[in-house]
CSV table of C-alpha atoms in Angstrom, one decimal:
chain,number,residue,atom,x,y,z
K,1,MET,CA,-18.3,-21.4,28.1
K,2,SER,CA,-17.0,-23.6,26.0
K,3,THR,CA,-17.0,-23.5,21.9
K,4,ILE,CA,-18.9,-25.8,20.1
K,5,GLU,CA,-17.2,-26.3,16.8
K,6,LEU,CA,-20.3,-27.2,13.9
K,7,ASP,CA,-20.5,-29.6,11.6
K,8,SER,CA,-22.8,-28.0,9.7
K,9,THR,CA,-23.5,-32.3,7.3
K,10,VAL,CA,-24.4,-33.2,9.8
K,11,GLU,CA,-27.8,-33.7,11.7
K,12,TYR,CA,-29.2,-33.0,14.9
K,13,VAL,CA,-31.9,-34.9,16.6
K,14,LEU,CA,-34.1,-33.5,20.1
K,15,PRO,CA,-33.7,-36.3,21.9
K,16,LEU,CA,-36.5,-37.3,24.9
K,17,VAL,CA,-36.8,-40.2,27.6
K,18,VAL,CA,-39.7,-40.9,28.4
K,19,HIS,CA,-40.2,-43.1,32.5
K,20,ILE,CA,-41.8,-45.9,32.0
K,21,GLU,CA,-41.8,-48.3,34.7
K,22,LYS,CA,-44.1,-51.7,33.5
K,23,ASP,CA,-45.6,-51.8,36.8
K,24,ALA,CA,-46.6,-47.9,36.8
K,25,PRO,CA,-47.0,-46.5,33.0
K,26,PRO,CA,-48.3,-42.9,33.1
K,27,ALA,CA,-51.8,-42.3,31.0
K,28,ARG,CA,-50.5,-41.6,27.4
K,29,THR,CA,-52.6,-38.2,27.6
K,30,ASP,CA,-50.1,-37.2,30.5
K,31,ALA,CA,-47.1,-38.5,28.6
K,32,LEU,CA,-47.5,-36.4,25.4
K,33,GLU,CA,-48.3,-33.4,27.2
K,34,ALA,CA,-45.1,-33.7,29.4
K,35,ALA,CA,-43.1,-34.2,25.9
K,36,ALA,CA,-45.0,-31.0,24.2
K,37,ARG,CA,-44.3,-29.1,27.6
K,38,ALA,CA,-40.1,-30.6,27.5
K,39,VAL,CA,-39.6,-28.4,24.0
K,40,LEU,CA,-40.9,-25.8,25.2
K,41,VAL,CA,-39.3,-25.5,28.2
K,42,LEU,CA,-35.5,-26.4,26.2
K,43,LEU,CA,-36.7,-23.8,23.3
K,44,ALA,CA,-36.8,-21.1,26.6
K,45,ASP,CA,-34.5,-22.1,28.6
K,46,GLU,CA,-31.5,-19.9,28.7
K,47,ARG,CA,-28.3,-21.9,27.8
K,48,SER,CA,-31.1,-22.2,24.9
K,49,THR,CA,-31.4,-18.6,23.8
K,50,ALA,CA,-28.7,-17.0,24.9
K,51,PRO,CA,-25.8,-16.6,22.3
K,52,GLU,CA,-23.0,-17.4,25.5
K,53,GLY,CA,-25.8,-20.3,26.8
K,54,GLU,CA,-24.1,-23.4,26.4
K,55,TRP,CA,-26.7,-25.1,24.9
K,56,TYR,CA,-26.5,-22.2,22.6
K,57,ASP,CA,-25.4,-23.8,19.2
K,58,ALA,CA,-26.6,-26.7,19.3
K,59,VAL,CA,-30.2,-25.4,19.5
K,60,ARG,CA,-28.5,-23.2,16.5
K,61,ALA,CA,-27.4,-25.9,14.6
K,62,TRP,CA,-30.7,-28.6,14.9
K,63,GLN,CA,-33.8,-25.6,14.0
K,64,ASP,CA,-31.3,-24.8,11.0
K,65,ASN,CA,-31.8,-28.2,9.4
K,66,ARG,CA,-35.0,-30.3,10.6
K,67,ILE,CA,-35.9,-29.9,13.7
K,68,ARG,CA,-36.1,-34.1,14.7
K,69,LYS,CA,-37.5,-35.7,17.9
K,70,VAL,CA,-36.6,-38.5,18.8
K,71,VAL,CA,-38.7,-40.6,22.5
K,72,ARG,CA,-37.0,-43.2,23.9
K,73,ARG,CA,-38.7,-45.2,26.9
K,74,ALA,CA,-36.2,-45.7,30.7
K,75,ARG,CA,-37.2,-47.6,33.8
K,76,GLY,CA,-35.2,-48.6,36.8
K,77,ALA,CA,-31.8,-47.9,36.7
K,78,GLU,CA,-31.8,-47.0,33.4
K,79,TRP,CA,-34.4,-43.8,34.3
K,80,ARG,CA,-31.6,-42.7,37.0
K,81,ARG,CA,-28.3,-43.3,34.5
K,82,ALA,CA,-30.2,-40.7,32.2
K,83,GLY,CA,-30.9,-38.1,34.6
K,84,THR,CA,-26.8,-38.0,34.8
K,85,LEU,CA,-27.0,-36.1,31.5
K,86,PRO,CA,-27.0,-32.5,31.2
K,87,GLY,CA,-31.4,-31.8,30.5
K,88,ILE,CA,-34.3,-30.6,31.7
K,89,THR,CA,-36.9,-33.3,34.3
K,90,ILE,CA,-40.9,-32.1,33.5
K,91,ALA,CA,-42.9,-34.0,35.7
K,92,HIS,CA,-46.4,-33.4,34.8
K,93,ALA,CA,-49.2,-35.8,36.2
K,94,SER,CA,-48.4,-39.0,36.2
K,95,ALA,CA,-45.5,-39.0,33.6
K,96,GLU,CA,-41.9,-38.0,33.7
K,97,VAL,CA,-40.0,-37.0,30.5
K,98,ARG,CA,-36.6,-35.6,30.4
K,99,VAL,CA,-35.7,-33.8,27.0
K,100,TYR,CA,-31.6,-33.3,26.4
K,101,PRO,CA,-29.8,-30.3,24.5
K,102,PRO,CA,-29.6,-31.6,20.9
K,103,ILE,CA,-27.2,-33.5,19.7
K,104,PRO,CA,-26.0,-35.3,16.0
K,105,LEU,CA,-28.4,-38.4,14.8
K,106,ASP,CA,-25.6,-40.4,15.2
K,107,ALA,CA,-23.2,-39.5,18.2
K,108,TRP,CA,-26.0,-40.7,21.1
K,109,PRO,CA,-24.3,-40.6,24.7
K,110,LYS,CA,-23.9,-43.9,26.2
K,111,GLU,CA,-26.6,-43.4,29.1
K,112,LEU,CA,-29.4,-43.3,26.3
K,113,VAL,CA,-28.1,-45.3,23.0
K,114,LYS,CA,-29.3,-48.6,24.8
K,115,LEU,CA,-32.5,-47.2,25.6
K,116,GLN,CA,-35.5,-48.5,23.4
K,117,VAL,CA,-37.2,-46.4,20.7
K,118,SER,CA,-39.3,-48.7,18.5
K,119,GLY,CA,-42.6,-49.8,20.3
K,120,THR,CA,-43.1,-47.0,23.2
K,121,ASP,CA,-46.7,-47.5,23.7
K,122,LEU,CA,-49.3,-46.7,26.4
K,123,ASP,CA,-53.0,-47.7,26.7
K,124,ALA,CA,-55.3,-44.5,25.6
K,125,PRO,CA,-57.2,-43.5,27.8
K,126,THR,CA,-60.8,-45.7,28.4
K,127,THR,CA,-62.8,-42.4,28.8
K,128,PRO,CA,-62.6,-39.3,26.7
K,129,PRO,CA,-60.0,-37.0,28.7
K,130,PRO,CA,-62.6,-33.7,29.5
K,131,ALA,CA,-62.5,-31.1,27.2
K,132,PRO,CA,-60.0,-28.3,27.6
K,133,ALA,CA,-60.5,-25.2,29.3
K,134,VAL,CA,-61.3,-22.7,27.8
K,135,GLY,CA,-58.5,-20.5,25.7
K,136,GLN,CA,-55.8,-22.7,26.9
K,137,ALA,CA,-53.2,-23.8,23.7
K,138,VAL,CA,-54.9,-27.0,22.4
K,139,LEU,CA,-52.1,-30.1,20.0
K,140,TRP,CA,-54.9,-31.2,18.6
K,141,LEU,CA,-53.8,-34.8,17.1
K,142,ASN,CA,-55.4,-36.4,14.2
K,143,PRO,CA,-58.0,-38.3,14.5
K,144,ALA,CA,-57.7,-41.0,11.3
K,145,LEU,CA,-54.0,-41.9,12.8
K,146,GLU,CA,-53.0,-44.6,14.5
K,147,MET,CA,-49.6,-44.0,16.4
K,148,THR,CA,-47.5,-45.1,19.3
K,149,ALA,CA,-47.4,-42.5,22.2
K,150,GLY,CA,-43.5,-42.8,21.7
K,151,LYS,CA,-44.7,-41.6,18.1
K,152,ALA,CA,-47.4,-39.3,18.9
K,153,MET,CA,-45.2,-37.9,21.3
K,154,ALA,CA,-42.7,-36.8,19.3
K,155,GLN,CA,-45.3,-35.4,16.9
K,156,VAL,CA,-46.9,-33.0,19.1
K,157,GLY,CA,-43.7,-32.1,20.0
K,158,HIS,CA,-43.1,-30.3,16.4
K,159,GLY,CA,-46.3,-28.9,17.2
K,160,ALA,CA,-45.8,-27.4,20.1
K,161,HIS,CA,-42.7,-26.8,18.6
K,162,ILE,CA,-44.1,-24.9,15.3
K,163,ALA,CA,-46.7,-23.1,17.6
K,164,TRP,CA,-42.9,-21.7,19.6
K,165,MET,CA,-41.7,-20.2,16.2
K,166,GLU,CA,-44.8,-18.3,15.0
K,167,MET,CA,-45.1,-16.3,18.1
K,168,GLY,CA,-43.8,-13.2,18.6
K,169,PRO,CA,-42.2,-11.9,21.9
K,170,ALA,CA,-44.8,-10.6,23.6
K,171,ALA,CA,-47.1,-14.7,23.0
K,172,ARG,CA,-43.4,-16.3,23.9
K,173,GLU,CA,-43.3,-14.4,26.8
K,174,ALA,CA,-47.2,-15.0,27.7
K,175,TRP,CA,-46.6,-19.0,27.5
K,176,VAL,CA,-43.8,-18.9,30.0
K,177,ALA,CA,-45.8,-17.3,32.1
K,178,ARG,CA,-48.6,-19.5,32.2
K,179,ASP,CA,-46.2,-22.2,33.0
K,180,PHE,CA,-47.0,-23.5,29.3
K,181,ASP,CA,-50.1,-24.6,29.7
K,182,LEU,CA,-51.2,-26.9,27.1
K,183,ALA,CA,-53.9,-29.7,25.9
K,184,VAL,CA,-53.3,-32.4,23.9
K,185,ARG,CA,-56.4,-33.7,22.5
K,186,VAL,CA,-57.5,-36.1,19.9
K,187,ALA,CA,-59.8,-33.8,17.4
K,188,ASP,CA,-63.1,-34.9,16.6
K,189,PRO,CA,-63.4,-36.6,13.2
K,190,LEU,CA,-65.6,-33.8,11.5
K,191,ALA,CA,-63.5,-31.3,12.7
K,192,TRP,CA,-60.7,-32.5,11.5
K,193,PRO,CA,-60.9,-30.9,7.9
K,194,ALA,CA,-61.0,-27.4,9.1
K,195,LEU,CA,-58.6,-27.5,11.3
K,196,THR,CA,-56.3,-28.3,8.6
K,197,ALA,CA,-58.1,-25.6,6.4
K,198,SER,CA,-57.2,-23.0,9.5
K,199,GLY,CA,-54.1,-21.7,8.8
K,200,ARG,CA,-52.8,-22.3,12.1
K,201,PRO,CA,-49.6,-24.3,12.3
K,202,VAL,CA,-49.9,-28.1,10.9
K,203,VAL,CA,-47.3,-31.2,11.5
K,204,ARG,CA,-46.7,-33.2,8.4
K,205,ASP,CA,-44.7,-36.2,9.2
K,206,ALA,CA,-41.5,-36.9,7.4
K,207,GLY,CA,-42.4,-40.8,7.1
K,208,PHE,CA,-39.5,-41.2,9.1
K,209,THR,CA,-41.5,-44.3,10.7
K,210,GLU,CA,-45.0,-45.3,11.3
K,211,ILE,CA,-46.8,-43.4,9.0
K,212,ALA,CA,-46.8,-42.6,5.5
K,213,PRO,CA,-45.1,-39.3,4.4
K,214,GLY,CA,-46.5,-36.4,4.3
K,215,SER,CA,-49.7,-37.3,7.2
K,216,CYS,CA,-51.0,-34.5,8.7
K,217,THR,CA,-50.5,-35.5,12.4
K,218,VAL,CA,-51.7,-32.4,14.9
K,219,VAL,CA,-52.5,-29.2,14.3
K,220,THR,CA,-51.6,-26.6,17.2
K,221,GLN,CA,-54.4,-24.2,18.2
K,222,VAL,CA,-53.2,-21.3,20.8
K,223,PRO,CA,-56.6,-19.1,21.1
K,224,TRP,CA,-55.3,-16.6,23.7
K,225,ALA,CA,-52.1,-15.5,20.8
K,226,GLY,CA,-54.5,-16.3,17.9
K,227,ILE,CA,-52.7,-18.5,16.4
């Protein structure tokens, strides 16, 4: 294994790329759920967790600072080029999301650097998605905030990540065994205040894009893990 020299002053980000073809875009909920699962799969991968793993140092440097996530979109040849870099592709219902090991904020690889990051959006479902299954992990979105799909994907990725960090080894193993089953839903406005006060993991946005700093974007509920 090659040794990676890391600069502690460098900020790392986690790149995610969502596959969006003009004539066949994924459903918004599918893309959000795929992004959250992609983050969890990378965090649990041996390349990230084992000290000798090829992604271990980069993941450690990223988690020791902000856990920023940046979502870009790709189609056609762009998507195929993005697939040549080391990473993990998550296919979920109509969506495909590829996640990569963390990189320095200002050192995007050429296969990803030109991909669009702003304005990544998908139509909201015309009919509400079904209620989450009993006991299913749920990432509840703030019903009062308007976010593009790309922004919301990063936020649910944060929500899944924070829940993972709060879990012990047994709970993590249980989520792995469940193939990181989860749902993303917009919370009922009447239920939102209780969710934010419940003591469950809460994502508060840094305010780099789209919404005000400190905005509460996601609350994560994992009933079977006591979260």
